[in-house]
XYZ file of C-alpha atoms in Angstrom:
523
model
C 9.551 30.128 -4.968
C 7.972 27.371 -2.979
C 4.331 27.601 -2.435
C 4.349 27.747 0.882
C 6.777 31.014 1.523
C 4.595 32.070 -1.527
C 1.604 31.901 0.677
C 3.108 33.563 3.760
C 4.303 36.212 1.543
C 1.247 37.153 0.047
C -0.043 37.440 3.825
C 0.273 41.214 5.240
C 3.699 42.113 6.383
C 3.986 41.459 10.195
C 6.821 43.538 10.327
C 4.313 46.673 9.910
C 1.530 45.611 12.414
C -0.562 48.658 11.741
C -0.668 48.622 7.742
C -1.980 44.677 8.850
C -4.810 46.274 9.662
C -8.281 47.083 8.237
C -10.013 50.305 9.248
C -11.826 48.393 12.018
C -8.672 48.024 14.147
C -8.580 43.727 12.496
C -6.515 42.341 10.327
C -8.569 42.775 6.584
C -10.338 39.154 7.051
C -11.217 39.460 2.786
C -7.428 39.107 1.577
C -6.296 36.672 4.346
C -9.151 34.048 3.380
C -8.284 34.820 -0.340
C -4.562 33.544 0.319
C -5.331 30.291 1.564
C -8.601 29.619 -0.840
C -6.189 30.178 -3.579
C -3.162 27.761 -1.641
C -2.293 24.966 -4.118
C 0.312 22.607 -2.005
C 1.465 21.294 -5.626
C 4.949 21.265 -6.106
C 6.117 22.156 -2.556
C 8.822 20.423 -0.601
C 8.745 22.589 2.706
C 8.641 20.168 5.765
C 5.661 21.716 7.157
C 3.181 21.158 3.506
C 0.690 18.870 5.913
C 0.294 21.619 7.855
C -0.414 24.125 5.486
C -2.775 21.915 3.406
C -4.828 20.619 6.068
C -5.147 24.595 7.422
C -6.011 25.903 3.436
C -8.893 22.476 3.096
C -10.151 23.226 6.906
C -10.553 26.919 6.024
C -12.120 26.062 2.487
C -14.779 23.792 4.182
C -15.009 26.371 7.118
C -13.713 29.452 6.793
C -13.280 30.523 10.262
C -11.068 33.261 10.679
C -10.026 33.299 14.239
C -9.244 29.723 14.257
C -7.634 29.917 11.318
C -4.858 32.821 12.783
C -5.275 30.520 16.167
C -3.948 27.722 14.407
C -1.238 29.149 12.362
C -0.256 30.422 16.164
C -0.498 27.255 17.989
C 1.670 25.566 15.471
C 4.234 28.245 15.843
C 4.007 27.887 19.632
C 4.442 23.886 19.222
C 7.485 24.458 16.747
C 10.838 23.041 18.587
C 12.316 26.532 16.917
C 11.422 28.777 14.298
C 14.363 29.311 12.036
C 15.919 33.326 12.569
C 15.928 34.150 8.703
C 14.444 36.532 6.748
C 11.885 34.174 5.084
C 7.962 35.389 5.037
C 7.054 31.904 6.691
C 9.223 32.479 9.651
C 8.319 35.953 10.034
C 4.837 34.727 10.058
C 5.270 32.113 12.756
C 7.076 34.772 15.148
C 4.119 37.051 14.412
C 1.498 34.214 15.269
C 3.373 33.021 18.561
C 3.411 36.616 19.788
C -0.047 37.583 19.384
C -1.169 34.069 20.670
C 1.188 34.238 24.163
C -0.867 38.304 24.584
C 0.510 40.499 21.954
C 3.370 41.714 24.603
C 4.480 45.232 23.339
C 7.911 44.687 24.800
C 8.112 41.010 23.817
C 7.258 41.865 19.606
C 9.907 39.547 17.436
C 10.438 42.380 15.025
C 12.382 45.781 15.190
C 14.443 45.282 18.311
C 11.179 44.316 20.775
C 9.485 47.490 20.437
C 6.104 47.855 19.215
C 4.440 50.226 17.341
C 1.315 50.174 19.593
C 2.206 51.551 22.590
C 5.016 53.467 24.776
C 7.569 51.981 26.994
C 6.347 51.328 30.469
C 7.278 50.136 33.507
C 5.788 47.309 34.067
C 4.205 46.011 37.617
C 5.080 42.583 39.220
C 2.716 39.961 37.919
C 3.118 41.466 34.441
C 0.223 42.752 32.678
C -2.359 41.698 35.142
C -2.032 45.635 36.059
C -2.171 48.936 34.258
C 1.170 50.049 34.545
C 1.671 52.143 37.628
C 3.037 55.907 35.535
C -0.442 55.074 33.698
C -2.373 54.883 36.715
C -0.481 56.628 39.157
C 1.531 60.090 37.850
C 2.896 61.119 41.485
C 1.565 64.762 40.449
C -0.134 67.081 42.009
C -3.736 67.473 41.039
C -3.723 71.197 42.072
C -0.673 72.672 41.756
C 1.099 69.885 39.311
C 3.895 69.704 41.201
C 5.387 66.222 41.256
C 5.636 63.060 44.294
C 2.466 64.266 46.436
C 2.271 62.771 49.561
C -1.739 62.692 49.877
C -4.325 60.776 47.871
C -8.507 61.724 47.877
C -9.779 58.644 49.852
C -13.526 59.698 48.013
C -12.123 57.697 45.042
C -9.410 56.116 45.964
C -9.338 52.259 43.872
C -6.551 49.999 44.258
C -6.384 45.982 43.927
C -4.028 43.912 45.674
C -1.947 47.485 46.277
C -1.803 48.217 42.785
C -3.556 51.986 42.217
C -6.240 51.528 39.484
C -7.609 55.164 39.695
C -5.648 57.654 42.213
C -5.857 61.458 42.541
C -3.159 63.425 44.116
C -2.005 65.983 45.948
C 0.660 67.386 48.152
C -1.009 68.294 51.253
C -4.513 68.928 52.321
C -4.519 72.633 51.789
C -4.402 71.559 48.051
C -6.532 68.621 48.358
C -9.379 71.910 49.562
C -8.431 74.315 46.729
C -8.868 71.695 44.389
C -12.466 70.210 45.599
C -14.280 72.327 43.557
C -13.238 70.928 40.314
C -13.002 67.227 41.747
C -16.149 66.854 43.427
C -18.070 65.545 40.403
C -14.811 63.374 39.120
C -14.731 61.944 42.552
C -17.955 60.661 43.155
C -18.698 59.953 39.565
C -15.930 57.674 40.258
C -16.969 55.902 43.590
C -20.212 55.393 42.218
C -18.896 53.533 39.073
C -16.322 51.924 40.941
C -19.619 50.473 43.527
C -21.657 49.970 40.224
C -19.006 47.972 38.975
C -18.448 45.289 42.029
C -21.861 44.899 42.396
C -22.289 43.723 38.357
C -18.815 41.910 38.911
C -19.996 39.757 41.815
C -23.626 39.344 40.501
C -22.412 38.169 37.218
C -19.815 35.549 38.494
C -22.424 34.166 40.715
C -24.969 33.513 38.130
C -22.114 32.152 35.748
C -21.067 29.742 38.636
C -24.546 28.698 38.991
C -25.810 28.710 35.745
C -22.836 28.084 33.386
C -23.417 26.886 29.897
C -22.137 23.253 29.910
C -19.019 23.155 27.509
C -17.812 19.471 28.289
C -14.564 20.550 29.355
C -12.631 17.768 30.993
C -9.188 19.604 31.988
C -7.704 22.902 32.263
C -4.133 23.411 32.197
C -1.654 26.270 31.657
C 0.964 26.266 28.481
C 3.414 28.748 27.784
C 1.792 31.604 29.729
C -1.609 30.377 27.979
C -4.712 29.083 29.554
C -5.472 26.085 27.727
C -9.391 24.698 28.083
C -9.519 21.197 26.954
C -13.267 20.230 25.830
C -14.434 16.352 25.300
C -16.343 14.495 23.754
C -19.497 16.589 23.042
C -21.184 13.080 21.572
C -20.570 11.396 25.338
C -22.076 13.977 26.689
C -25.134 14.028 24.985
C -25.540 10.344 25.021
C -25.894 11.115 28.537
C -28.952 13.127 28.948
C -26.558 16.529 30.213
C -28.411 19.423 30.979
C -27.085 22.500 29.348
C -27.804 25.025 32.270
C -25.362 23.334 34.926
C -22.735 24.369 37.785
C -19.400 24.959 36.745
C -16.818 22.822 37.212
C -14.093 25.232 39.405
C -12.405 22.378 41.185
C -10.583 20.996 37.753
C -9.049 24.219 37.303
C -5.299 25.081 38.447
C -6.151 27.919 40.791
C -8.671 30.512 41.240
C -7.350 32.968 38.763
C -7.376 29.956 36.077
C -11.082 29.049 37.143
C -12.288 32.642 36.807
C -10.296 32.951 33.167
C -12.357 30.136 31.782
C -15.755 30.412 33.596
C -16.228 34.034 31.569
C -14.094 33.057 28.197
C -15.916 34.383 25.651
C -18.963 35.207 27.786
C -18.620 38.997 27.155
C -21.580 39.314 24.250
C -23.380 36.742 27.343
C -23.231 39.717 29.721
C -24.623 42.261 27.271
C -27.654 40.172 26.502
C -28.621 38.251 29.545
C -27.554 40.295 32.577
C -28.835 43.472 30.330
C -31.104 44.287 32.709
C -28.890 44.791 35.824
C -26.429 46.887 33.469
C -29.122 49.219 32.951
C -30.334 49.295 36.589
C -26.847 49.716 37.891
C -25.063 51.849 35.136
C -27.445 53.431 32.938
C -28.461 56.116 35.845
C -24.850 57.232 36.257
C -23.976 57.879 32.202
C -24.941 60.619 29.803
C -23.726 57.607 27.335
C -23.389 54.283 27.671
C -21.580 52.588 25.005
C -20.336 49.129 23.256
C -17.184 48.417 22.074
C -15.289 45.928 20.280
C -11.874 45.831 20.317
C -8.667 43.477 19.801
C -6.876 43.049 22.755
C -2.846 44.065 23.597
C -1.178 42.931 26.679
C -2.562 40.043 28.011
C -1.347 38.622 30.833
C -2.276 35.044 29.876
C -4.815 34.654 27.585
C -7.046 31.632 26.901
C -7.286 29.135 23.934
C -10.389 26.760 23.382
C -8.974 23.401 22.663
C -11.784 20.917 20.711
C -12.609 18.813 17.777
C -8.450 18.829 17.024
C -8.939 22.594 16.293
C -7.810 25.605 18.928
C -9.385 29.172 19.466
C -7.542 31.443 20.876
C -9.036 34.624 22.416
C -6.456 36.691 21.471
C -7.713 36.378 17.636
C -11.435 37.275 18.141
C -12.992 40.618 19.020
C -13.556 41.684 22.649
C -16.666 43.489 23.687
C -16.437 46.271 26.732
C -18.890 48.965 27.569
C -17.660 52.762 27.426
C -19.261 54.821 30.156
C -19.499 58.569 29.410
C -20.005 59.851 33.308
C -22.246 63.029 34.456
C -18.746 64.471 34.965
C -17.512 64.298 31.658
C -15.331 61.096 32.406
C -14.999 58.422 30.374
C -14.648 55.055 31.882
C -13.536 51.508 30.241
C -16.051 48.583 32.573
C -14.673 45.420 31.332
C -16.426 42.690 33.801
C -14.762 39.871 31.605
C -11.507 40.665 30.974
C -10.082 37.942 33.513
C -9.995 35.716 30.517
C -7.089 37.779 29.517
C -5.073 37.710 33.165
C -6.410 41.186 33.300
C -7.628 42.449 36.953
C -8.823 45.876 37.188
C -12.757 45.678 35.991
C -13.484 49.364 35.755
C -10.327 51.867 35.251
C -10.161 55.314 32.909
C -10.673 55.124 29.068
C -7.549 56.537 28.208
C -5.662 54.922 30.571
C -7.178 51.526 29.766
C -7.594 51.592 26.048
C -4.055 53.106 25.606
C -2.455 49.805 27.017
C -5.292 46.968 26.244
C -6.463 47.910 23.149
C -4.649 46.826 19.729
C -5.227 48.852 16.523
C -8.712 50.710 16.538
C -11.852 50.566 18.569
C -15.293 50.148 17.155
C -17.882 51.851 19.583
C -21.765 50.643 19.276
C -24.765 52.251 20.622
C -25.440 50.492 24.414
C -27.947 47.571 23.637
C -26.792 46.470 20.246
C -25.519 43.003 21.150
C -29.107 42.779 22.224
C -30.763 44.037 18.572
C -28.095 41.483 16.867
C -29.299 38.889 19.392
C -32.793 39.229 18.302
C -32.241 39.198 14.824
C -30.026 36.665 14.344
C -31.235 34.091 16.958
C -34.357 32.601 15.137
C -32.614 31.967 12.119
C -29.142 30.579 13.355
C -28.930 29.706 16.401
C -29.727 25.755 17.270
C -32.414 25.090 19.402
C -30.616 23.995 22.040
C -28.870 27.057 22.494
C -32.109 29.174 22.191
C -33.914 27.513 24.710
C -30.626 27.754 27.094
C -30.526 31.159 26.501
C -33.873 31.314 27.290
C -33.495 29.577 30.809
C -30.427 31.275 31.616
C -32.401 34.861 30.915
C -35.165 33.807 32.987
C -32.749 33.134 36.302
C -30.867 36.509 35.355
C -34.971 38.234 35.820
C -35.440 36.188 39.092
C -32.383 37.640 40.402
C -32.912 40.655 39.410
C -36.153 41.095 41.364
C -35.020 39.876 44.563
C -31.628 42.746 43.935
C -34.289 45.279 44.196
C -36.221 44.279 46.598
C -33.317 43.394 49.097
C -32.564 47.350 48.216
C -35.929 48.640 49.229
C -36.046 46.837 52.350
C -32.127 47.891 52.681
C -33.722 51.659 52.634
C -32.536 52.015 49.104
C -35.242 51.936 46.487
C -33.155 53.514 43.673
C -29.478 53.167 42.971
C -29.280 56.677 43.194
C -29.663 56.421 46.975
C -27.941 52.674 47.362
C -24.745 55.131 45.963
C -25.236 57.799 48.225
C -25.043 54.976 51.347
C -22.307 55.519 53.726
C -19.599 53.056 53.029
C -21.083 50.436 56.056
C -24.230 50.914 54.966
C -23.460 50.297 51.136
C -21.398 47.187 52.595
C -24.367 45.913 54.454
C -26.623 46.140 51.636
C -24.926 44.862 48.918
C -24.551 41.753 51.500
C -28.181 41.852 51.421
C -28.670 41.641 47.848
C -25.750 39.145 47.041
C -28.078 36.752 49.693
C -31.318 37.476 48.373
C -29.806 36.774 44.459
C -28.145 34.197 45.535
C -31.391 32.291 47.253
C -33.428 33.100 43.823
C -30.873 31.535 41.836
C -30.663 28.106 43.740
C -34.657 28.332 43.875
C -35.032 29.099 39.758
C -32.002 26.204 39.313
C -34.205 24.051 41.646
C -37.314 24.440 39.367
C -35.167 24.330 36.125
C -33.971 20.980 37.539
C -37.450 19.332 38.671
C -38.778 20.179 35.111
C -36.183 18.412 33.203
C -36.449 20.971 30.705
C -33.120 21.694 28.576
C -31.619 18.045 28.732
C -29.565 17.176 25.803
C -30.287 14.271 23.193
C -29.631 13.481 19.543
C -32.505 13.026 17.709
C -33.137 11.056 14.306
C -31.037 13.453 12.092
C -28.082 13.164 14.625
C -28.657 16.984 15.696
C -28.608 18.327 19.401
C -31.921 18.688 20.712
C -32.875 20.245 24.346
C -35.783 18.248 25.839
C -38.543 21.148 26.405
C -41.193 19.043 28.338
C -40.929 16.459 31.392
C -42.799 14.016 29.441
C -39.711 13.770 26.555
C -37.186 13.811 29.066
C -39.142 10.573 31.109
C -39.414 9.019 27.737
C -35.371 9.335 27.026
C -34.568 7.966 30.624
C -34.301 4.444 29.465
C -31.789 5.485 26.514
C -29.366 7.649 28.189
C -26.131 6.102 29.036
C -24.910 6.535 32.481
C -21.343 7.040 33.992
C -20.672 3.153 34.414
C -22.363 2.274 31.127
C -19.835 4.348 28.747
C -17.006 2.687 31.408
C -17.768 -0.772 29.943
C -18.642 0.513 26.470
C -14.634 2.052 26.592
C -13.186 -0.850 27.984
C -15.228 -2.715 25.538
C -14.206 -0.395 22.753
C -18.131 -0.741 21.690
C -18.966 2.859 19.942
C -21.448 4.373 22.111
C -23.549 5.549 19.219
C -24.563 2.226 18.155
C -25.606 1.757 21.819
C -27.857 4.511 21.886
C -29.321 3.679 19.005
C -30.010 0.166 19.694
C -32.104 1.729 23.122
C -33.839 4.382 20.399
C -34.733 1.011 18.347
C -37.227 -0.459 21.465
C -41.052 -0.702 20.676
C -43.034 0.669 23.549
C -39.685 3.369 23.333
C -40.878 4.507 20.072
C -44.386 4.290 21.334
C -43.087 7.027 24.581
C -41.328 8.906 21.560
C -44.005 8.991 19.438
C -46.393 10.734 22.303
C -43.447 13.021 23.479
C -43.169 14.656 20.111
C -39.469 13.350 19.866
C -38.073 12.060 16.656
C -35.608 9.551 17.449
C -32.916 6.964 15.635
């Protein structure tokens, strides 16, 4: 047997998605690294052996286990055709390309289309943007349970773009009455969610527009239903003096849908951490629990894949945090503020409802605050300093707007969220106006500040590491070695390697002198 089928056989079967799995709801990470630490290409003569070796050394050297299933995806996806034969490579490949395009249940290569994972639904126009409507809207009665009601309770009603995302029915208003009773503390459990929920939403997208973490991407485009992020030269940038804390770069992006995919991609762990505080001001009062939870996501609409360094990450390979909100009612709902990176809309729907389509495999719940506690631990030991003192600047603007939320409340008559819910639907309008302009005006002032004290500008120092300047007086004494836009224009034309430019600036006297007093250890 050629190494190479040998290899994709020893993987687990794709054909039986769930045995794939570990008892976290992931494939078991142990046995798939084992595989390719134990490849030998020796002796193969499959066409694709440059593949597979460079994948088994990259993994050896790194053993990154999304990228790794990323890559063995991408390649599928690049493949001019996979061959339709029973071989364990091919089945592979098919099994890669699927999960990489969104893990489609009706689109699975393997017995007749139909996956294991879920039930046959309907599905809504623009795919699985929605929940599918029979999830989300059973045409039963909520009283009487007879079926196509013609009335809907307008206390709770949610729908997006026309598509219901929570909906209770009822055929007339004499059963709507019987029935308040047992609704009233479903129905404005759910309102108030459903308000909690925009408000987080639109505060969190503002302060990500504002305050993105600079990823040098240079192009966005879409590929076979994927959302492709294209990053550059991370080198250039620093050469350049970049901040880290910057505005994000919307206009490059296809449409607004795109933009929105990529400005939160892999920011869900970001929105447990630093916007922690305005999840427990907004959510915590309306939950008898308040959970975490990771889980691989089904049914993407159109995921997204990091593109850098010649390697791709794909989203649909790593672990996706939500929060699971155990109302006062008894409700449970599924809040998933970042789940645009997967083409999905609704932000806040039903557990049930939400888990039984989006979820793959199992889910593993965490106490609320947990991300936080990891955070802690693991951030003074391995995290670069550039990213801690990003972090750290990015926190602080989250606290600035934070204070001016509640303070546009109390002078909106609302002191605690408990009353800001309770506000007619004008009033809640009007307020939540209020507080989008008063965060909005502490942002731009904290950016302003961040900005004048040329704190958190990138360099590479002497060992060729990123650095973050953390004073004014290191980033005045880089100024005269950062490269600007026209000077690495020449240098490319030139085809001079920037480095050696930047390190002839570094080499000046009274430089070293400035460097020297700054605290900076320079080439």
């Amino acid at each position: 047997m050629d190494p190479i089928e040998k290899l994709f056989r020893a993987l687990p079967n794709p054909v039986a998605d769930r045995a794939a799995l570990d008892q976290n709801g992931t494939w078991n990470q142990a046995h798939f690294g084992q595989v390719f630490m134990s490849f030998s290409p020796s002796r193969s003569h499959d066409l694709d052996r440059g593949f597979v070796q460079k994948l088994a050394k990259s993994f050896s050297e790194n053993p990154d286990y999304p990228m790794l299933r990323s890559e063995i995806g991408q390649f599928a996806l690049d493949k001019p055709e996979i061959p339709n034969d029973d071989s364990a490579k091919s089945q592979q490949l098919k099994y890669h390309a699927w999960i990489s395009q969104g893990r489609k249940d009706e689109e699975y290569p393997f017995n007749g289309g139909s996956h294991s994972d879920g039930q046959a639904v309907v599905l809504p126009e623009g795919s699985h943007a929605f929940l599918p409507a029979e999830l989300t809207n059973p045409k039963i009665c909520a009283n009487c349970k007879k079926p196509n009601p013609n009335n809907a309770c307008s206390g709770c009603l949610v729908e997006l773009d026309g598509h219901a995302v929570m909906k209770t029915q009822y055929c007339d208003k004499k059963c709507q009455i019987q029935h308040w009773k047992d609704h009233k503390s479903q129905c404005l459990g759910r309102k108030k969610i459903s308000r909690a929920v925009s408000l987080i939403y639109d505060f969190f997208i503002m302060a990500q527009k504002g305050a993105w973490i600079n990823k040098q991407i240079v192009s966005i485009i879409e590929k076979q239903g994927i959302t492709n992020i294209v990053h550059g030269n991370p080198d250039e940038w620093a050469f350049q003096g970049k901040p880290f804390v910057c505005r994000y770069p919307s206009e490059m992006a296809p449409s607004e849908e795109h933009a929105r995919a990529v400005l939160v991609d892999n920011e869900c762990q970001q929105l447990l951490t630093t916007f922690q505080g305005l999840l427990k001001l907004f959510l915590m009062p309306l939950c008898q629990t308040l959970q975490e939870v990771q889980i691989t996501p089904r049914n993407a609409h159109r995921p997204t894949c990091d593109m850098r360094h010649g390697q791709v990450r794909n989203s649909m390979y790593s672990e996706h945090t939500v929060l699971r909100a155990t109302l006062h009612s008894g409700e449970q709902m599924a809040i998933d503020i970042t789940g645009v990176q997967f083409g999905w809309r609704e932000t806040v729907a039903p557990w049930k409802i939400w888990s039984s389509h989006r979820v793959a495999g199992k889910s593993c719940p965490q106490p609320f605050g947990s991300a936080q506690r990891m955070q802690d631990m693991l951030y003074p030991f391995a995290a670069s300093q550039f990213i801690q003192l990003s972090e750290s600047q990015r926190l602080s603007l989250a606290h600035k707007m934070e204070l001016a939320i509640q303070k546009k409340m109390k002078d909106n008559m609302a002191p605690s969220v408990g009353e800001l819910y309770r506000l007619d639907n004008a009033a809640f309008a009007s307020c939540k106006q209020a507080m989008l302009s008063g965060a909005e005006e502490a942002l731009k002032n904290g950016l302003r500040e961040l900005h004048e004290s040329k704190v958190g500008l990138c360099y590479i120092d002497a060992r060729g590491e990123w650095r973050a300047t953390t004073t004014k007086q290191q980033a005045e004494a880089l100024e005269g070695v950062w490269l600007t836009d026209e000077d690495i224009r020449k240098a490319k034309a030139r085809g001079t390697d920037l480095r050696v430019i930047y390190q002839m600036r570094c080499n000046n006297r009274s430089r070293k002198q400035k460097f020297k007093a700054a605290g900076l250890n320079m080439p």
